[in-house]
Tab-separated table of N, CA, C and O in Angstrom:
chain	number	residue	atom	x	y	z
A	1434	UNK	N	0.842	-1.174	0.000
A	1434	UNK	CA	0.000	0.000	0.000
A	1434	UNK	C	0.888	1.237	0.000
A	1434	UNK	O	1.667	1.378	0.942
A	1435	UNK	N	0.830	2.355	-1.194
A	1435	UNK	CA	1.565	3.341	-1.446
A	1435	UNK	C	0.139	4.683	-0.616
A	1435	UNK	O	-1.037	4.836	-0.945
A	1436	UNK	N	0.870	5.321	0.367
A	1436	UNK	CA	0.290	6.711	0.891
A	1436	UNK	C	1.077	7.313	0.299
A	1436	UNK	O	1.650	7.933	1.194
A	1437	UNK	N	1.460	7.538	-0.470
A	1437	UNK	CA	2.235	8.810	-1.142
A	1437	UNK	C	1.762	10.328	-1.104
A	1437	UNK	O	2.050	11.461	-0.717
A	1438	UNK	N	0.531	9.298	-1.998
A	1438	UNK	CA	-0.594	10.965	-2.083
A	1438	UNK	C	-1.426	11.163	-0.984
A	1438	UNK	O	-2.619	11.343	-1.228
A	1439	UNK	N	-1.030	11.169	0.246
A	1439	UNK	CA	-1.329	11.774	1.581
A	1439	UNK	C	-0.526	13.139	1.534
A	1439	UNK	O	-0.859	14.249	1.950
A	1440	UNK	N	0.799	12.659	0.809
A	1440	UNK	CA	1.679	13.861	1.520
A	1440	UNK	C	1.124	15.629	0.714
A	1440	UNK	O	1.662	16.730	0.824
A	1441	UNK	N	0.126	15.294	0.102
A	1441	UNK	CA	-0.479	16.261	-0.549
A	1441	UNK	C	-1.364	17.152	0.150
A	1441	UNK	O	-1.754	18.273	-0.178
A	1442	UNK	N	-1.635	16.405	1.255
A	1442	UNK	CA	-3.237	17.178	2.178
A	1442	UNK	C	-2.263	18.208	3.077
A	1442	UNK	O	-1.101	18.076	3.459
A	1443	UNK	N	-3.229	19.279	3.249
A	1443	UNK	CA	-2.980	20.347	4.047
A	1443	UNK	C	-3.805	20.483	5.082
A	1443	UNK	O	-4.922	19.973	5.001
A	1444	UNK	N	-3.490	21.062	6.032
A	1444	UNK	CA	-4.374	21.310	7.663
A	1444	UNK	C	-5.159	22.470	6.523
A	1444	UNK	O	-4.708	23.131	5.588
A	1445	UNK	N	-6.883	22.299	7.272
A	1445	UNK	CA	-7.425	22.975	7.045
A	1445	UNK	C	-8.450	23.601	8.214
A	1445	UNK	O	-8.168	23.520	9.410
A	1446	UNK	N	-9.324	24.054	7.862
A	1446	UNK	CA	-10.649	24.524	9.400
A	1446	UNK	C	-11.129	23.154	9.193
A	1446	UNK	O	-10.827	22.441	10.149
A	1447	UNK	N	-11.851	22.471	8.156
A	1447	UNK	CA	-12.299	21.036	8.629
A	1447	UNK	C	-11.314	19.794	8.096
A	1447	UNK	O	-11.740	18.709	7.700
A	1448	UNK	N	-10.481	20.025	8.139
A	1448	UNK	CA	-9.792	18.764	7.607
A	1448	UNK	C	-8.474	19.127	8.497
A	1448	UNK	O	-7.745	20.069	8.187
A	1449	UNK	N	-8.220	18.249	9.691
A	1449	UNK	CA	-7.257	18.152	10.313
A	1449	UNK	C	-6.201	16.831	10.957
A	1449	UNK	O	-6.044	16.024	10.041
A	1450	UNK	N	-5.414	16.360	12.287
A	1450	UNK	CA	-5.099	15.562	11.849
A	1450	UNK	C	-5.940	14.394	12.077
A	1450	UNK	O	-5.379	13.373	11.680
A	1451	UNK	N	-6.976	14.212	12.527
A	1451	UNK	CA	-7.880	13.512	13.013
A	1451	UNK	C	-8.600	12.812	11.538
A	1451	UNK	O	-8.674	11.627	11.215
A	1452	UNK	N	-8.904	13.589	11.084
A	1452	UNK	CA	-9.425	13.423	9.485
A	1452	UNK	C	-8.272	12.899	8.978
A	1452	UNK	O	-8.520	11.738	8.653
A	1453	UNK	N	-6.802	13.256	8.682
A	1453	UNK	CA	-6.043	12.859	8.139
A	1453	UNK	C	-5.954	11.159	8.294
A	1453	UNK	O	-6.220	10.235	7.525
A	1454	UNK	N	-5.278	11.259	10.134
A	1454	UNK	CA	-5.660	9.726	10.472
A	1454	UNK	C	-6.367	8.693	10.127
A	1454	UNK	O	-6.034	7.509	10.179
A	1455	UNK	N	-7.685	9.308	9.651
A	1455	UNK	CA	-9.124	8.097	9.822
A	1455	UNK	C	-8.916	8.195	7.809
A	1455	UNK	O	-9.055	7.137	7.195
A	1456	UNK	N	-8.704	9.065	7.274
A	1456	UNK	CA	-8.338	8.914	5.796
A	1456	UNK	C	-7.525	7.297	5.595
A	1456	UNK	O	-7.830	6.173	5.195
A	1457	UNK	N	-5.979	8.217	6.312
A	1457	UNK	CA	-5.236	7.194	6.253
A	1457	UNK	C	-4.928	6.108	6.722
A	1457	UNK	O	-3.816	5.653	6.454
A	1458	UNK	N	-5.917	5.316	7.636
A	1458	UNK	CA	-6.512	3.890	7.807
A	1458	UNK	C	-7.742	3.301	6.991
A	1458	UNK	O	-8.141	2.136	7.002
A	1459	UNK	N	-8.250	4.390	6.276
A	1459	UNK	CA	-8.654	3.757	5.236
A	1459	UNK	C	-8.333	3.319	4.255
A	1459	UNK	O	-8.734	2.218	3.877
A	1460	UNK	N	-7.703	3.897	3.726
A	1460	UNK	CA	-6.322	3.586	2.756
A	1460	UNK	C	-5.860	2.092	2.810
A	1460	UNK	O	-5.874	1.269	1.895
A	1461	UNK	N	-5.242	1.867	4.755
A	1461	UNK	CA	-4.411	0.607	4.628
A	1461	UNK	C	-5.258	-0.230	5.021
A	1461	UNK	O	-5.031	-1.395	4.693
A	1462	UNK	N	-6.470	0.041	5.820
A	1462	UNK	CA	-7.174	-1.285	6.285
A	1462	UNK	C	-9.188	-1.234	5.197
A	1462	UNK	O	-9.910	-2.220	5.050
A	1463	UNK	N	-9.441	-0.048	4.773
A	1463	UNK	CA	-10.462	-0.226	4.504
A	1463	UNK	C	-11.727	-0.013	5.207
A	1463	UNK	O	-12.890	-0.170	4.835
A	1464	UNK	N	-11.175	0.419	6.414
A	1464	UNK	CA	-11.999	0.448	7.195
A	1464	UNK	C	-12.674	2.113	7.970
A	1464	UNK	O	-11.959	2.854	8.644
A	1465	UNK	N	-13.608	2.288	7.772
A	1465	UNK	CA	-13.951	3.567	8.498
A	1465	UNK	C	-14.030	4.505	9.631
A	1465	UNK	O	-15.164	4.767	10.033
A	1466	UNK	N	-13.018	5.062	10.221
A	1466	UNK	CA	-12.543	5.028	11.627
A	1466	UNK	C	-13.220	6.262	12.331
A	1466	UNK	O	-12.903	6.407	13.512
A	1467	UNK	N	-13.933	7.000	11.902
A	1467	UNK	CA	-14.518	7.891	11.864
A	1467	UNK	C	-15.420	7.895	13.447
A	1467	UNK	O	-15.231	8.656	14.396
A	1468	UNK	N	-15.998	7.252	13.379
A	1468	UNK	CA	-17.375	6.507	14.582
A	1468	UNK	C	-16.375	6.018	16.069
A	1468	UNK	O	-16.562	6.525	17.175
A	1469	UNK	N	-15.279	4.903	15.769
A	1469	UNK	CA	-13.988	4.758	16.486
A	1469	UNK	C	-13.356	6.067	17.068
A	1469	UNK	O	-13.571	6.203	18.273
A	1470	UNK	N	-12.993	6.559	16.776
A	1470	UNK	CA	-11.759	7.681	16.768
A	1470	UNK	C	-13.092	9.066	17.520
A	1470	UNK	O	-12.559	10.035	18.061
A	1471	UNK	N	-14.218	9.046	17.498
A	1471	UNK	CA	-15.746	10.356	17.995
A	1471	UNK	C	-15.335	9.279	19.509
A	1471	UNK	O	-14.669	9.660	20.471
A	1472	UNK	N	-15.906	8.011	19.344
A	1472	UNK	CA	-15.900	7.088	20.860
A	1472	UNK	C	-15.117	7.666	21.424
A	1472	UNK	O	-15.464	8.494	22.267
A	1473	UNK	N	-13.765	7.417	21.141
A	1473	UNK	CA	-12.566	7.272	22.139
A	1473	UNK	C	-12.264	8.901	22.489
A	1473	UNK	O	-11.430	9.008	23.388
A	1474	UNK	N	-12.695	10.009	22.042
A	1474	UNK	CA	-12.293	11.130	22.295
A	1474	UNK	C	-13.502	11.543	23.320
A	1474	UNK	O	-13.309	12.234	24.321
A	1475	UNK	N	-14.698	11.054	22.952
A	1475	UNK	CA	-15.499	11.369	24.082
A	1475	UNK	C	-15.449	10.444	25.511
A	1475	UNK	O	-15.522	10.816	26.682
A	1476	UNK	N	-15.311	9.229	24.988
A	1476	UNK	CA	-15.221	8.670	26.349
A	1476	UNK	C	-14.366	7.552	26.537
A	1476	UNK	O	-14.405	6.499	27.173
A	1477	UNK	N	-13.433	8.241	25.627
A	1477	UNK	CA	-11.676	7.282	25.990
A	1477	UNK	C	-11.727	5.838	25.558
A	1477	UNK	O	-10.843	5.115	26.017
A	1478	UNK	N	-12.747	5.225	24.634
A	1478	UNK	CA	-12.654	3.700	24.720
A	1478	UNK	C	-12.900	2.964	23.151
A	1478	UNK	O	-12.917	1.747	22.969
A	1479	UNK	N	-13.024	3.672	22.431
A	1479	UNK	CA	-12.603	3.652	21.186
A	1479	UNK	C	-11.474	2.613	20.650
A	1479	UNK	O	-11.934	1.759	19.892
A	1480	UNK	N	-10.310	2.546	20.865
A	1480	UNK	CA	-9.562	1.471	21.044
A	1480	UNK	C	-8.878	0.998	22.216
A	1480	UNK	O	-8.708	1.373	23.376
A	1481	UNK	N	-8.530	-0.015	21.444
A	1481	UNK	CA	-7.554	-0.638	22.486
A	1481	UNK	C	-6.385	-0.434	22.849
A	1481	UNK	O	-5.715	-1.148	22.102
A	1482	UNK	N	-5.538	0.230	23.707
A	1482	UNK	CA	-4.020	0.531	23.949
A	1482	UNK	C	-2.990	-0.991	24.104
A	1482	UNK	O	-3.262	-1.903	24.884
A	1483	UNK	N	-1.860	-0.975	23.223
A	1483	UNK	CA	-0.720	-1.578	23.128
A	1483	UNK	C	0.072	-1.206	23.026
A	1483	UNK	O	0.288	-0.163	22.408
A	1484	UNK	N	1.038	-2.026	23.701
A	1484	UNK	CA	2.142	-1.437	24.311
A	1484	UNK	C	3.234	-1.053	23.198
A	1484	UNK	O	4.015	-0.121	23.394
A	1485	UNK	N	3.252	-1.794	22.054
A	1485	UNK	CA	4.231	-1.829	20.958
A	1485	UNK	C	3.785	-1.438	19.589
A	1485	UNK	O	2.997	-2.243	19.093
A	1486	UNK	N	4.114	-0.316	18.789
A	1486	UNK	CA	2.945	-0.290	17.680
A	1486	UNK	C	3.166	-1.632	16.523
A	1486	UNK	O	4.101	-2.419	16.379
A	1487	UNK	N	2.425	-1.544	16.116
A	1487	UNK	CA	1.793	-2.956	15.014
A	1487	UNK	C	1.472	-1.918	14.068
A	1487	UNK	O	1.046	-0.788	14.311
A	1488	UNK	N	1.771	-2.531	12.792
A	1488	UNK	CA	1.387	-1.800	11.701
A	1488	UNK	C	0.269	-2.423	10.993
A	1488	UNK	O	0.510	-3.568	10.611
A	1489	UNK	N	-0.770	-2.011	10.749
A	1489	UNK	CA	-0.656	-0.493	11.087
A	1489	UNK	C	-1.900	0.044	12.242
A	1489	UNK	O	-2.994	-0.504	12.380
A	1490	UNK	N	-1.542	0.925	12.799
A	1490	UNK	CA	-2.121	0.874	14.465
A	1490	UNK	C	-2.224	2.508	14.307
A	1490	UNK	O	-1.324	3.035	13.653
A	1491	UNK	N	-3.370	3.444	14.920
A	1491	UNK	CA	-3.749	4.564	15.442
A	1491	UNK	C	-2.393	4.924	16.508
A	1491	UNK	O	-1.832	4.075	17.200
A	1492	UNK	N	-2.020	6.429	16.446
A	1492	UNK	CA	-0.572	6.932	17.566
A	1492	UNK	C	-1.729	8.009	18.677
A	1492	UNK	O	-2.870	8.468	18.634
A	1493	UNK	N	-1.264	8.004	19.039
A	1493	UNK	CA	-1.850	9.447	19.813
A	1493	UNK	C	-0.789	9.948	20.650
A	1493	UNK	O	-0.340	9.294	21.592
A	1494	UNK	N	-0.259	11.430	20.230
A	1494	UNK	CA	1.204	11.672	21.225
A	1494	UNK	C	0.436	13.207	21.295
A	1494	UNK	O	-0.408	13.826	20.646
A	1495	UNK	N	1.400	13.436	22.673
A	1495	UNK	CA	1.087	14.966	23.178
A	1495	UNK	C	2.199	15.282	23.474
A	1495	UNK	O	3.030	14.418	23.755
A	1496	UNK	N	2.514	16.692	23.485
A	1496	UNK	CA	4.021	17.241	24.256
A	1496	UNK	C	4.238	16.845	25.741
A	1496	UNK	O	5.248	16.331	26.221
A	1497	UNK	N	2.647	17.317	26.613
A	1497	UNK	CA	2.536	16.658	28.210
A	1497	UNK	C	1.340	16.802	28.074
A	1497	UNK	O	0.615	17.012	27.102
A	1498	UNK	N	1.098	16.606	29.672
A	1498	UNK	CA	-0.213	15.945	30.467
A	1498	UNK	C	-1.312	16.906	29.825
A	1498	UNK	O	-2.362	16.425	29.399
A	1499	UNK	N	-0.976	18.655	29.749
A	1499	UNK	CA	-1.359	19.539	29.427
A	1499	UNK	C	-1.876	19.919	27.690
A	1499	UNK	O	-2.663	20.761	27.257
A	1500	UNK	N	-1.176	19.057	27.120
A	1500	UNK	CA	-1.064	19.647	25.880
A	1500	UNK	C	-2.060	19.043	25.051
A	1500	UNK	O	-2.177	17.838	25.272
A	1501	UNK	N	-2.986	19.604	23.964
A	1501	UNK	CA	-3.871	18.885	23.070
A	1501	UNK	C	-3.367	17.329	22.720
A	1501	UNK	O	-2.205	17.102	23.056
A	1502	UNK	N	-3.996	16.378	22.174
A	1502	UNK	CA	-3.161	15.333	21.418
A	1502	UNK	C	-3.623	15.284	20.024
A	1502	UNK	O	-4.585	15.733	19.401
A	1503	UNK	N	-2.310	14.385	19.691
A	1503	UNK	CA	-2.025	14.661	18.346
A	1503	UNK	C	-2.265	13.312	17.757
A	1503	UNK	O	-1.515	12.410	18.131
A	1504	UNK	N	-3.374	12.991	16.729
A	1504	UNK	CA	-3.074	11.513	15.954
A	1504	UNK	C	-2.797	11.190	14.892
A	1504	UNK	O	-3.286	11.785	13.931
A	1505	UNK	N	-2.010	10.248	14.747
A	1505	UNK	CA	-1.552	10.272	13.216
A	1505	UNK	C	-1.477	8.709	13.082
A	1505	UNK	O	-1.990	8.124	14.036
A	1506	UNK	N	-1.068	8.091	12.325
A	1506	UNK	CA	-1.150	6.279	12.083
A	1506	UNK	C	0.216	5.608	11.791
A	1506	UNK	O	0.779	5.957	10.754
A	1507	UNK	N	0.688	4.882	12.415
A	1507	UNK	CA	1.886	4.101	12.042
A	1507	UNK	C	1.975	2.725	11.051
A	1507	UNK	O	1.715	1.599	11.476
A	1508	UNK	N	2.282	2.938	10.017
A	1508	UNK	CA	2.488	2.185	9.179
A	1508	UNK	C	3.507	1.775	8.471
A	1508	UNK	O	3.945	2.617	7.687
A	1509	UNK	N	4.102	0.615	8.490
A	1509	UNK	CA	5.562	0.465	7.486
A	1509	UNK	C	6.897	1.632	8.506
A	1509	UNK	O	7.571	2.628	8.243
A	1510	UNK	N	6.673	0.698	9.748
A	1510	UNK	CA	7.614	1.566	10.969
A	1510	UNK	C	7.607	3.225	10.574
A	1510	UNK	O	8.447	3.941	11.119
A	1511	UNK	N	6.531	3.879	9.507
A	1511	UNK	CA	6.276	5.434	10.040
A	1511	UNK	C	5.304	6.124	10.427
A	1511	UNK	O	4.160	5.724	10.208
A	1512	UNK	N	5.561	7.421	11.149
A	1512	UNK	CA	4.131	7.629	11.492
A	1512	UNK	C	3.761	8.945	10.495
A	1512	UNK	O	4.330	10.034	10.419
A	1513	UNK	N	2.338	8.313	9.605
A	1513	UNK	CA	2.253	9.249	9.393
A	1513	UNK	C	1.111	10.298	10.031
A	1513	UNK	O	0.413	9.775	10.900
A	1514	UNK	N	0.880	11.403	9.793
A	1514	UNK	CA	0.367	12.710	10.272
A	1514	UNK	C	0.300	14.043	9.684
A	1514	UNK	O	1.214	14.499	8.996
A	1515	UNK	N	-0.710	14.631	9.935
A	1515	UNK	CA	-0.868	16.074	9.574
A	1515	UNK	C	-0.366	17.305	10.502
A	1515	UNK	O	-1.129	17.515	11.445
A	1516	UNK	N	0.336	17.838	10.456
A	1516	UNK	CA	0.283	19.114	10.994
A	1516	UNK	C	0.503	20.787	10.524
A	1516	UNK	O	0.825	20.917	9.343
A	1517	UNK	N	0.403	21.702	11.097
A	1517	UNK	CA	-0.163	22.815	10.618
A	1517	UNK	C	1.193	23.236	9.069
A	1517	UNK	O	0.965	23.788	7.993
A	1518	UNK	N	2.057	22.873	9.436
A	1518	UNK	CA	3.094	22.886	8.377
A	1518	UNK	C	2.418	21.529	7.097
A	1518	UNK	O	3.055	21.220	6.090
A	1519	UNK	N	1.481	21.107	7.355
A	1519	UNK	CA	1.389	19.877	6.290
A	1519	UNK	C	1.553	18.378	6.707
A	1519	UNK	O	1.989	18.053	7.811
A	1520	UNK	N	1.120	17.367	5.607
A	1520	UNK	CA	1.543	16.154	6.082
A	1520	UNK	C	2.565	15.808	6.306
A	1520	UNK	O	3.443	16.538	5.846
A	1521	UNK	N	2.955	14.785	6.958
A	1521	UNK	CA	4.420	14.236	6.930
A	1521	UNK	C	4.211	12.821	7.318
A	1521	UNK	O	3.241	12.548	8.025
A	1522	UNK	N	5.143	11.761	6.868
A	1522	UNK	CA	6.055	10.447	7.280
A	1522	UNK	C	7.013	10.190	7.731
A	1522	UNK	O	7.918	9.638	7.105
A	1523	UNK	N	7.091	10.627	9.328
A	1523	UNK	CA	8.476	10.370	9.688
A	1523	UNK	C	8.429	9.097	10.709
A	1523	UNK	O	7.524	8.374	11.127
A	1524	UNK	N	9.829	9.171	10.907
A	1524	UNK	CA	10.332	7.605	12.354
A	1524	UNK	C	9.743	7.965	12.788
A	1524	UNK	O	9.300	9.102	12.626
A	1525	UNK	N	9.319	6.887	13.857
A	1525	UNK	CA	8.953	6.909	15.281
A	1525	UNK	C	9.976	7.693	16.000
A	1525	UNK	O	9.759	8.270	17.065
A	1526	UNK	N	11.168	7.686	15.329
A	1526	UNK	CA	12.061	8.006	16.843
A	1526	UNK	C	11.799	9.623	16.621
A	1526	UNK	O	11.588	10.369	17.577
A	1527	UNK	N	11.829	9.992	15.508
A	1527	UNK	CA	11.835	11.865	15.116
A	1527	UNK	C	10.954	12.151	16.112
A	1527	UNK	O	11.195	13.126	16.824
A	1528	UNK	N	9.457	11.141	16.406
A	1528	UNK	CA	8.658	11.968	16.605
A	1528	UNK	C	8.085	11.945	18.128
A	1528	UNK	O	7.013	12.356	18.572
A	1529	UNK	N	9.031	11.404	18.676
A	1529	UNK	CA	9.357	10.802	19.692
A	1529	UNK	C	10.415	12.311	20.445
A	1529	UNK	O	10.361	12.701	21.611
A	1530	UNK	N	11.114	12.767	19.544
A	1530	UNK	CA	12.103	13.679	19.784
A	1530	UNK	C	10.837	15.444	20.452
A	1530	UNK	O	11.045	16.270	21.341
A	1531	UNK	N	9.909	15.315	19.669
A	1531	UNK	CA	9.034	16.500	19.553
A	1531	UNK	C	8.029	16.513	20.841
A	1531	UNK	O	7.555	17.518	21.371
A	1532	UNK	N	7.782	14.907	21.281
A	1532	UNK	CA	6.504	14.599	21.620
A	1532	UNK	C	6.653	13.489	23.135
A	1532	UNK	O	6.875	12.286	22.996
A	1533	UNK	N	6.516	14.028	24.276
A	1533	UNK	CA	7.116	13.245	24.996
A	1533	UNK	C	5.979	11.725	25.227
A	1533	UNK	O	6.377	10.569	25.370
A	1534	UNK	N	4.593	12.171	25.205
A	1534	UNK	CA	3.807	11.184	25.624
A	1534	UNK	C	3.222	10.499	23.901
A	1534	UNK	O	2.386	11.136	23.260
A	1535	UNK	N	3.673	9.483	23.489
A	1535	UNK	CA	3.363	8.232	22.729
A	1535	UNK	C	2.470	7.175	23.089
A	1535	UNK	O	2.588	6.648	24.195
A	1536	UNK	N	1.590	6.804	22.284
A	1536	UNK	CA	0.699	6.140	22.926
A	1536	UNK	C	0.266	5.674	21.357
A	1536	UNK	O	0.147	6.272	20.288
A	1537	UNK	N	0.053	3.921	21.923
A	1537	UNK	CA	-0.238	3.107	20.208
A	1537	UNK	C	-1.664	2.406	20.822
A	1537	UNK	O	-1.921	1.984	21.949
A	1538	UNK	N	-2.657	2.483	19.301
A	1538	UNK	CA	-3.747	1.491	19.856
A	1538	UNK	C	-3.988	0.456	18.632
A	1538	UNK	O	-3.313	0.372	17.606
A	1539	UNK	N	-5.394	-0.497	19.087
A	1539	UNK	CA	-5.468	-0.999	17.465
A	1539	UNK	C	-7.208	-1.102	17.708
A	1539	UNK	O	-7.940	-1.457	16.784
């Protein structure tokens, strides 16, 4: 599965990385994450947390305890994601460097 043409989408007022995310698990699994991804933000249970990401698996990272979170999807050991600069595919470890709290589900 080529995401290539992800790296094309831009943050918008309705298209952000949340949208990006649930795009780009459709892409690799087909599946509509949309309904998933509303659950778990309202009442945390949406998926399942694991400890190790699996590709390809939902990320959710924040700077801290304080800070919005951020989701993007790990696939083919990268994660990809939207942010206000645009999409991107980077390591885990880059984003790991930006983002202290990491968190994988499926």
């Amino acid at each position: 599965m080529n995401l290539e043409s992800l790296l094309s989408r831009t943050h918008k007022p309705n298209y952000g990385c949340n949208e990006f995310a649930c795009e780009a698990w459709k892409m690799v699994t087909g599946e509509d994450l949309a309904k998933r991804m509303q659950k778990h933000f309202k009442k945390g249970n949406g998926f399942e947390e694991i400890t190790e990401p699996i590709s390809p698996c939902i990320v959710f990272f924040s700077r801290n305890e304080r800070s919005s979170t951020h989701v993007g999807l790990f696939f083919n050991n990268r994660i990809w994601h939207l942010g206000f600069r645009g999409a991107q595919n980077a390591p885990l470890d880059h984003v790991r460097i930006g983002f202290s709290n990491v968190r994988f589900y499926q």
